Amino acid sequence: MRAFGAFRRVVAVVGAITLASAMVACGSNQDKSAAGGEDLGLMSAGTLRIGTLTDAPPNVYVKDGKFTGFDNDLITAVAAKLNLKPEFVGTDFSALLSQVNGGQFDLGSSSITVTEARKKTVAFSNGYDFGYLGLNTTKTSGITSFDQLTGKRVVVVQGTVQDDYATQKNLNPVRVPNYNAALGQLKAGTADAWVSPAEIGEKMAKEQGGGTVILAAKELSDAPMAFAVAKSNDKLREAVNKALDEVIADGTWTKLVEQYYPGRAVPANFKPGSGSVKFTAPKA
């Protein structure tokens, strides 16, 4: 009887170890995408946690309680190619890149322009969009071009490329945390101009500008926009790049461009993704 009892205890221990090992293996497998079965180093198995903004249409915003916009719909399509569930979380742009590199998000989606300074904080996917600097002002300001901003009260969103532009031009900009705050300064008359991402500035002027705010001018930026990932996570960046090429090739990218930027021409020298994938030019 003693021998039989000892045998049962041994079987139970072995069984527990085997079950625990199986559970660990199963949990590990859940963090592998369809892209070659690689472990992508995600915060949560099967989920792509994305930091984004809530107030920047048509690029990134919340509508009817859902995160949407060109960038967010595009990364949703990319996540689908990787068999991952996108989970969006709103944040301020000024904190987004450090939050991505610090492990609060797997990826940042917010029309992020690639710059050498930002590469010191995060790594970037291949570029998926181009953009323009916008000059938002009021109908009565008399400002029609960027070279009229010297001596004016200029507002920018902190940490953006527009902030960099205003600083480099010695405009001594007023920095605010988000796009609604920038628009609010123009409407209240506490700022003369807002240097904006042109697509966002134009849409917000039409929809929320109260009839007084306009997009007076714009100029093409020479750097692409891309998704941000932690510098330590090359596997996720490479998987996103592969999936991005797939959604370009299957027509999703073109469809989203036409949906969110109707009539916008694509510069002749711009090729989304790796640049090696054929795509249909959006209808201009």
mmCIF file of C-alpha atoms in Angstrom:
data_model
loop_
_atom_site.group_PDB
_atom_site.id
_atom_site.type_symbol
_atom_site.label_atom_id
_atom_site.label_comp_id
_atom_site.label_asym_id
_atom_site.label_seq_id
_atom_site.Cartn_x
_atom_site.Cartn_y
_atom_site.Cartn_z
ATOM 1 C CA MET A 1 0.000 0.000 0.000
ATOM 2 C CA ARG A 2 2.860 2.368 0.871
ATOM 3 C CA ALA A 3 4.532 1.671 -2.479
ATOM 4 C CA PHE A 4 1.275 2.257 -4.325
ATOM 5 C CA GLY A 5 0.706 5.574 -2.472
ATOM 6 C CA ALA A 6 4.224 6.738 -3.318
ATOM 7 C CA PHE A 7 3.646 5.809 -6.959
ATOM 8 C CA ARG A 8 0.443 7.880 -7.043
ATOM 9 C CA ARG A 9 2.294 10.896 -5.600
ATOM 10 C CA VAL A 10 5.021 10.594 -8.253
ATOM 11 C CA VAL A 11 2.413 10.389 -11.031
ATOM 12 C CA ALA A 12 0.628 13.438 -9.650
ATOM 13 C CA VAL A 13 3.839 15.505 -9.531
ATOM 14 C CA VAL A 14 4.849 14.469 -13.050
ATOM 15 C CA GLY A 15 1.352 15.242 -14.298
ATOM 16 C CA ALA A 16 1.414 18.708 -12.711
ATOM 17 C CA ILE A 17 4.797 19.486 -14.253
ATOM 18 C CA THR A 18 3.597 18.314 -17.672
ATOM 19 C CA LEU A 19 0.412 20.430 -17.423
ATOM 20 C CA ALA A 20 2.370 23.509 -16.350
ATOM 21 C CA SER A 21 4.790 23.062 -19.233
ATOM 22 C CA ALA A 22 1.903 22.721 -21.674
ATOM 23 C CA MET A 23 0.299 25.889 -20.326
ATOM 24 C CA VAL A 24 3.551 27.839 -20.678
ATOM 25 C CA ALA A 25 4.015 26.558 -24.220
ATOM 26 C CA CYS A 26 0.432 27.433 -25.100
ATOM 27 C CA GLY A 27 0.798 30.954 -23.705
ATOM 28 C CA SER A 28 4.001 31.440 -25.661
ATOM 29 C CA ASN A 29 2.393 30.323 -28.901
ATOM 30 C CA GLN A 30 -0.413 32.856 -28.460
ATOM 31 C CA ASP A 31 2.134 35.634 -28.890
ATOM 32 C CA LYS A 32 3.110 34.441 -32.354
ATOM 33 C CA SER A 33 1.666 35.977 -35.479
ATOM 34 C CA ALA A 34 0.847 34.389 -38.799
ATOM 35 C CA ALA A 35 3.992 35.996 -40.228
ATOM 36 C CA GLY A 36 6.259 32.986 -39.915
ATOM 37 C CA GLY A 37 5.131 32.107 -36.377
ATOM 38 C CA GLU A 38 7.650 34.499 -34.867
ATOM 39 C CA ASP A 39 7.377 35.840 -31.339
ATOM 40 C CA LEU A 40 6.804 39.567 -31.882
ATOM 41 C CA GLY A 41 7.512 40.638 -28.318
ATOM 42 C CA LEU A 42 4.015 42.004 -27.721
ATOM 43 C CA MET A 43 2.773 43.287 -24.387
ATOM 44 C CA SER A 44 -0.203 40.919 -24.487
ATOM 45 C CA ALA A 45 -0.535 37.702 -26.471
ATOM 46 C CA GLY A 46 -2.473 38.130 -29.701
ATOM 47 C CA THR A 47 -3.012 41.869 -29.213
ATOM 48 C CA LEU A 48 -1.305 44.857 -30.802
ATOM 49 C CA ARG A 49 -1.549 47.681 -28.252
ATOM 50 C CA ILE A 50 -1.494 50.991 -30.148
ATOM 51 C CA GLY A 51 -0.967 54.486 -28.768
ATOM 52 C CA THR A 52 -2.784 57.142 -30.791
ATOM 53 C CA LEU A 53 -4.660 60.450 -30.564
ATOM 54 C CA THR A 54 -8.369 61.142 -30.263
ATOM 55 C CA ASP A 55 -8.689 64.567 -31.854
ATOM 56 C CA ALA A 56 -6.893 64.691 -35.212
ATOM 57 C CA PRO A 57 -9.248 63.899 -38.108
ATOM 58 C CA PRO A 58 -8.926 62.638 -40.808
ATOM 59 C CA ASN A 59 -5.745 60.906 -39.620
ATOM 60 C CA VAL A 60 -6.487 59.684 -36.090
ATOM 61 C CA TYR A 61 -9.620 60.360 -34.075
ATOM 62 C CA VAL A 62 -12.570 58.857 -32.226
ATOM 63 C CA LYS A 63 -16.001 58.637 -33.862
ATOM 64 C CA ASP A 64 -19.005 57.073 -32.157
ATOM 65 C CA GLY A 65 -16.699 55.678 -29.501
ATOM 66 C CA LYS A 66 -14.395 54.000 -32.034
ATOM 67 C CA PHE A 67 -10.803 54.859 -32.925
ATOM 68 C CA THR A 68 -10.643 55.488 -36.655
ATOM 69 C CA GLY A 69 -9.012 57.673 -39.314
ATOM 70 C CA PHE A 70 -6.595 56.893 -42.130
ATOM 71 C CA ASP A 71 -3.668 55.860 -39.928
ATOM 72 C CA ASN A 72 -5.725 53.787 -37.517
ATOM 73 C CA ASP A 73 -7.731 52.034 -40.223
ATOM 74 C CA LEU A 74 -4.458 51.237 -41.985
ATOM 75 C CA ILE A 75 -2.810 49.752 -38.893
ATOM 76 C CA THR A 76 -6.022 47.778 -38.260
ATOM 77 C CA ALA A 77 -5.617 46.216 -41.719
ATOM 78 C CA VAL A 78 -1.937 45.531 -40.988
ATOM 79 C CA ALA A 79 -2.837 43.868 -37.688
ATOM 80 C CA ALA A 80 -5.352 41.641 -39.485
ATOM 81 C CA LYS A 81 -2.575 40.388 -41.780
ATOM 82 C CA LEU A 82 -0.639 39.420 -38.644
ATOM 83 C CA ASN A 83 -3.641 37.744 -36.974
ATOM 84 C CA LEU A 84 -3.497 40.338 -34.191
ATOM 85 C CA LYS A 85 -6.311 42.232 -32.481
ATOM 86 C CA PRO A 86 -5.678 46.013 -32.443
ATOM 87 C CA GLU A 87 -6.222 47.716 -29.092
ATOM 88 C CA PHE A 88 -6.164 51.523 -29.295
ATOM 89 C CA VAL A 89 -5.372 53.815 -26.370
ATOM 90 C CA GLY A 90 -5.553 57.611 -26.522
ATOM 91 C CA THR A 91 -2.613 59.722 -25.387
ATOM 92 C CA ASP A 92 -0.927 63.094 -26.036
ATOM 93 C CA PHE A 93 1.451 63.314 -28.961
ATOM 94 C CA SER A 94 4.165 64.876 -26.804
ATOM 95 C CA ALA A 95 4.344 61.653 -24.752
ATOM 96 C CA LEU A 96 3.657 59.070 -27.461
ATOM 97 C CA LEU A 97 7.174 58.228 -28.647
ATOM 98 C CA SER A 98 8.630 57.861 -25.156
ATOM 99 C CA GLN A 99 5.636 55.698 -24.206
ATOM 100 C CA VAL A 100 6.267 53.414 -27.180
ATOM 101 C CA ASN A 101 9.941 53.039 -26.371
ATOM 102 C CA GLY A 102 9.159 52.615 -22.671
ATOM 103 C CA GLY A 103 6.882 49.639 -23.281
ATOM 104 C CA GLN A 104 3.477 51.244 -22.644
ATOM 105 C CA PHE A 105 2.479 50.568 -26.253
ATOM 106 C CA ASP A 106 3.601 48.073 -28.877
ATOM 107 C CA LEU A 107 3.233 50.692 -31.601
ATOM 108 C CA GLY A 108 2.462 54.376 -32.137
ATOM 109 C CA SER A 109 -0.019 55.472 -34.838
ATOM 110 C CA SER A 110 -0.438 59.202 -35.354
ATOM 111 C CA SER A 111 0.872 60.428 -38.725
ATOM 112 C CA ILE A 112 4.334 60.504 -37.188
ATOM 113 C CA THR A 113 6.854 62.155 -39.465
ATOM 114 C CA VAL A 114 10.208 60.381 -39.472
ATOM 115 C CA THR A 115 13.057 62.617 -38.305
ATOM 116 C CA GLU A 116 16.634 61.954 -37.208
ATOM 117 C CA ALA A 117 15.837 63.327 -33.754
ATOM 118 C CA ARG A 118 12.916 60.938 -33.313
ATOM 119 C CA LYS A 119 15.039 57.985 -34.431
ATOM 120 C CA LYS A 120 16.985 58.471 -31.206
ATOM 121 C CA THR A 121 13.850 57.517 -29.253
ATOM 122 C CA VAL A 122 12.045 54.955 -31.433
ATOM 123 C CA ALA A 123 12.406 52.873 -34.578
ATOM 124 C CA PHE A 124 10.081 53.395 -37.536
ATOM 125 C CA SER A 125 8.259 51.196 -39.993
ATOM 126 C CA ASN A 126 8.514 51.918 -43.696
ATOM 127 C CA GLY A 127 6.704 55.108 -44.663
ATOM 128 C CA TYR A 128 3.019 54.834 -45.513
ATOM 129 C CA ASP A 129 2.045 58.461 -46.135
ATOM 130 C CA PHE A 130 3.338 61.920 -46.964
ATOM 131 C CA GLY A 131 2.159 65.207 -45.528
ATOM 132 C CA TYR A 132 2.043 68.953 -45.742
ATOM 133 C CA LEU A 133 2.697 71.668 -43.217
ATOM 134 C CA GLY A 134 -0.472 73.718 -42.889
ATOM 135 C CA LEU A 135 -0.949 77.369 -42.011
ATOM 136 C CA ASN A 136 -4.223 77.847 -40.156
ATOM 137 C CA THR A 137 -5.379 81.330 -39.294
ATOM 138 C CA THR A 138 -8.575 83.393 -39.249
ATOM 139 C CA LYS A 139 -10.353 85.096 -42.127
ATOM 140 C CA THR A 140 -9.556 88.520 -40.696
ATOM 141 C CA SER A 141 -5.894 87.992 -39.777
ATOM 142 C CA GLY A 142 -4.456 89.071 -43.127
ATOM 143 C CA ILE A 143 -1.947 86.185 -42.949
ATOM 144 C CA THR A 144 -1.668 84.280 -46.229
ATOM 145 C CA SER A 145 1.834 82.738 -46.193
ATOM 146 C CA PHE A 146 4.388 81.218 -43.841
ATOM 147 C CA ASP A 147 6.814 84.109 -44.327
ATOM 148 C CA GLN A 148 4.352 86.433 -42.556
ATOM 149 C CA LEU A 149 4.615 84.659 -39.203
ATOM 150 C CA THR A 150 7.569 86.548 -37.745
ATOM 151 C CA GLY A 151 6.374 88.562 -34.759
ATOM 152 C CA LYS A 152 3.002 86.815 -34.689
ATOM 153 C CA ARG A 153 1.622 84.655 -31.893
ATOM 154 C CA VAL A 154 1.952 81.154 -33.383
ATOM 155 C CA VAL A 155 0.546 78.037 -31.709
ATOM 156 C CA VAL A 156 1.783 74.460 -32.276
ATOM 157 C CA VAL A 157 1.195 71.059 -30.712
ATOM 158 C CA GLN A 158 4.152 70.219 -28.509
ATOM 159 C CA GLY A 159 6.649 67.697 -29.849
ATOM 160 C CA THR A 160 5.357 67.706 -33.437
ATOM 161 C CA VAL A 161 7.206 68.425 -36.668
ATOM 162 C CA GLN A 162 5.270 71.685 -36.729
ATOM 163 C CA ASP A 163 6.812 72.530 -33.355
ATOM 164 C CA ASP A 164 10.243 71.818 -34.881
ATOM 165 C CA TYR A 165 9.450 74.034 -37.865
ATOM 166 C CA ALA A 166 8.308 76.975 -35.740
ATOM 167 C CA THR A 167 11.332 76.631 -33.465
ATOM 168 C CA GLN A 168 13.784 76.495 -36.378
ATOM 169 C CA LYS A 169 12.169 79.628 -37.836
ATOM 170 C CA ASN A 170 12.630 81.413 -34.477
ATOM 171 C CA LEU A 171 8.898 82.020 -34.140
ATOM 172 C CA ASN A 172 8.908 81.428 -30.360
ATOM 173 C CA PRO A 173 5.763 79.279 -30.615
ATOM 174 C CA VAL A 174 3.122 78.753 -27.964
ATOM 175 C CA ARG A 175 2.999 75.002 -27.287
ATOM 176 C CA VAL A 176 -0.238 73.178 -26.461
ATOM 177 C CA PRO A 177 -0.880 69.457 -25.772
ATOM 178 C CA ASN A 178 -3.342 68.667 -28.578
ATOM 179 C CA TYR A 179 -5.016 69.862 -31.775
ATOM 180 C CA ASN A 180 -8.269 70.923 -30.120
ATOM 181 C CA ALA A 181 -6.310 73.280 -27.899
ATOM 182 C CA ALA A 182 -4.532 74.772 -30.929
ATOM 183 C CA LEU A 183 -7.816 75.325 -32.764
ATOM 184 C CA GLY A 184 -9.324 76.763 -29.600
ATOM 185 C CA GLN A 185 -6.624 79.447 -29.429
ATOM 186 C CA LEU A 186 -7.415 80.592 -32.963
ATOM 187 C CA LYS A 187 -11.152 80.696 -32.298
ATOM 188 C CA ALA A 188 -10.629 82.606 -29.060
ATOM 189 C CA GLY A 189 -8.291 85.112 -30.698
ATOM 190 C CA THR A 190 -5.384 84.259 -28.394
ATOM 191 C CA ALA A 191 -3.225 83.134 -31.344
ATOM 192 C CA ASP A 192 -2.703 84.625 -34.810
ATOM 193 C CA ALA A 193 -1.796 81.372 -36.547
ATOM 194 C CA TRP A 194 -1.473 77.634 -36.020
ATOM 195 C CA VAL A 195 1.168 75.630 -37.880
ATOM 196 C CA SER A 196 -0.642 72.346 -38.370
ATOM 197 C CA PRO A 197 -0.508 69.066 -40.269
ATOM 198 C CA ALA A 198 -2.353 70.404 -43.319
ATOM 199 C CA GLU A 199 -4.917 67.609 -43.679
ATOM 200 C CA ILE A 200 -5.837 67.849 -39.999
ATOM 201 C CA GLY A 201 -5.842 71.649 -39.989
ATOM 202 C CA GLU A 202 -8.038 71.855 -43.071
ATOM 203 C CA LYS A 203 -10.611 69.355 -41.828
ATOM 204 C CA MET A 204 -10.822 70.882 -38.346
ATOM 205 C CA ALA A 205 -11.174 74.379 -39.805
ATOM 206 C CA LYS A 206 -14.159 73.252 -41.897
ATOM 207 C CA GLU A 207 -15.841 71.163 -39.219
ATOM 208 C CA GLN A 208 -15.000 72.931 -35.962
ATOM 209 C CA GLY A 209 -13.644 76.332 -36.941
ATOM 210 C CA GLY A 210 -16.926 78.125 -36.419
ATOM 211 C CA GLY A 211 -16.699 79.758 -39.833
ATOM 212 C CA THR A 212 -13.769 81.931 -38.823
ATOM 213 C CA VAL A 213 -10.786 79.551 -39.102
ATOM 214 C CA ILE A 214 -9.241 78.759 -42.495
ATOM 215 C CA LEU A 215 -6.276 76.910 -43.968
ATOM 216 C CA ALA A 216 -4.436 79.770 -45.649
ATOM 217 C CA ALA A 217 -1.445 77.895 -47.103
ATOM 218 C CA LYS A 218 0.415 74.596 -47.098
ATOM 219 C CA GLU A 219 3.783 73.202 -48.161
ATOM 220 C CA LEU A 220 4.946 69.639 -48.768
ATOM 221 C CA SER A 221 7.039 67.980 -46.086
ATOM 222 C CA ASP A 222 10.118 66.152 -47.358
ATOM 223 C CA ALA A 223 9.883 63.284 -44.818
ATOM 224 C CA PRO A 224 7.456 60.322 -44.804
ATOM 225 C CA MET A 225 5.071 59.299 -42.044
ATOM 226 C CA ALA A 226 5.483 55.918 -40.370
ATOM 227 C CA PHE A 227 4.428 53.798 -37.418
ATOM 228 C CA ALA A 228 6.676 53.924 -34.349
ATOM 229 C CA VAL A 229 7.914 50.813 -32.531
ATOM 230 C CA ALA A 230 10.413 50.305 -29.727
ATOM 231 C CA LYS A 231 14.032 50.365 -30.866
ATOM 232 C CA SER A 232 14.512 46.970 -29.221
ATOM 233 C CA ASN A 233 11.729 45.261 -31.189
ATOM 234 C CA ASP A 234 13.086 44.604 -34.682
ATOM 235 C CA LYS A 235 10.837 41.571 -35.157
ATOM 236 C CA LEU A 236 7.657 43.606 -34.766
ATOM 237 C CA ARG A 237 8.966 46.335 -37.059
ATOM 238 C CA GLU A 238 9.871 43.785 -39.743
ATOM 239 C CA ALA A 239 6.503 42.027 -39.434
ATOM 240 C CA VAL A 240 4.644 45.347 -39.719
ATOM 241 C CA ASN A 241 6.664 46.245 -42.818
ATOM 242 C CA LYS A 242 5.790 42.926 -44.474
ATOM 243 C CA ALA A 243 2.086 43.282 -43.642
ATOM 244 C CA LEU A 244 2.110 46.923 -44.768
ATOM 245 C CA ASP A 245 3.341 45.846 -48.208
ATOM 246 C CA GLU A 246 0.518 43.289 -48.307
ATOM 247 C CA VAL A 247 -2.206 45.883 -47.638
ATOM 248 C CA ILE A 248 -0.646 48.140 -50.266
ATOM 249 C CA ALA A 249 -0.586 45.306 -52.809
ATOM 250 C CA ASP A 250 -4.195 44.226 -52.154
ATOM 251 C CA GLY A 251 -5.558 47.741 -52.685
ATOM 252 C CA THR A 252 -6.415 48.583 -49.059
ATOM 253 C CA TRP A 253 -3.968 51.488 -48.906
ATOM 254 C CA THR A 254 -5.392 53.067 -52.068
ATOM 255 C CA LYS A 255 -8.970 52.590 -50.846
ATOM 256 C CA LEU A 256 -8.204 54.333 -47.546
ATOM 257 C CA VAL A 257 -6.410 57.220 -49.273
ATOM 258 C CA GLU A 258 -9.443 57.794 -51.488
ATOM 259 C CA GLN A 259 -11.754 57.551 -48.482
ATOM 260 C CA TYR A 260 -9.936 59.967 -46.201
ATOM 261 C CA TYR A 261 -8.134 62.248 -48.684
ATOM 262 C CA PRO A 262 -10.470 62.424 -51.696
ATOM 263 C CA GLY A 263 -8.877 64.166 -54.662
ATOM 264 C CA ARG A 264 -5.420 64.414 -53.056
ATOM 265 C CA ALA A 265 -2.676 63.754 -55.603
ATOM 266 C CA VAL A 266 0.259 61.546 -54.624
ATOM 267 C CA PRO A 267 3.696 63.094 -55.338
ATOM 268 C CA ALA A 268 5.483 61.365 -58.194
ATOM 269 C CA ASN A 269 8.468 60.464 -56.013
ATOM 270 C CA PHE A 270 6.424 58.942 -53.172
ATOM 271 C CA LYS A 271 6.068 55.163 -52.926
ATOM 272 C CA PRO A 272 4.401 53.681 -49.823
ATOM 273 C CA GLY A 273 5.891 50.806 -47.844
ATOM 274 C CA SER A 274 9.107 49.219 -49.049
ATOM 275 C CA GLY A 275 8.686 50.869 -52.452
ATOM 276 C CA SER A 276 8.902 47.497 -54.174
ATOM 277 C CA VAL A 277 5.165 46.767 -54.240
ATOM 278 C CA LYS A 278 2.934 47.810 -57.114
ATOM 279 C CA PHE A 279 -0.060 49.913 -56.122
ATOM 280 C CA THR A 280 -2.884 51.711 -57.852
ATOM 281 C CA ALA A 281 -2.551 55.473 -57.705
ATOM 282 C CA PRO A 282 -5.534 57.025 -55.882
ATOM 283 C CA LYS A 283 -7.996 58.982 -57.976
ATOM 284 C CA ALA A 284 -6.931 62.635 -57.984
#
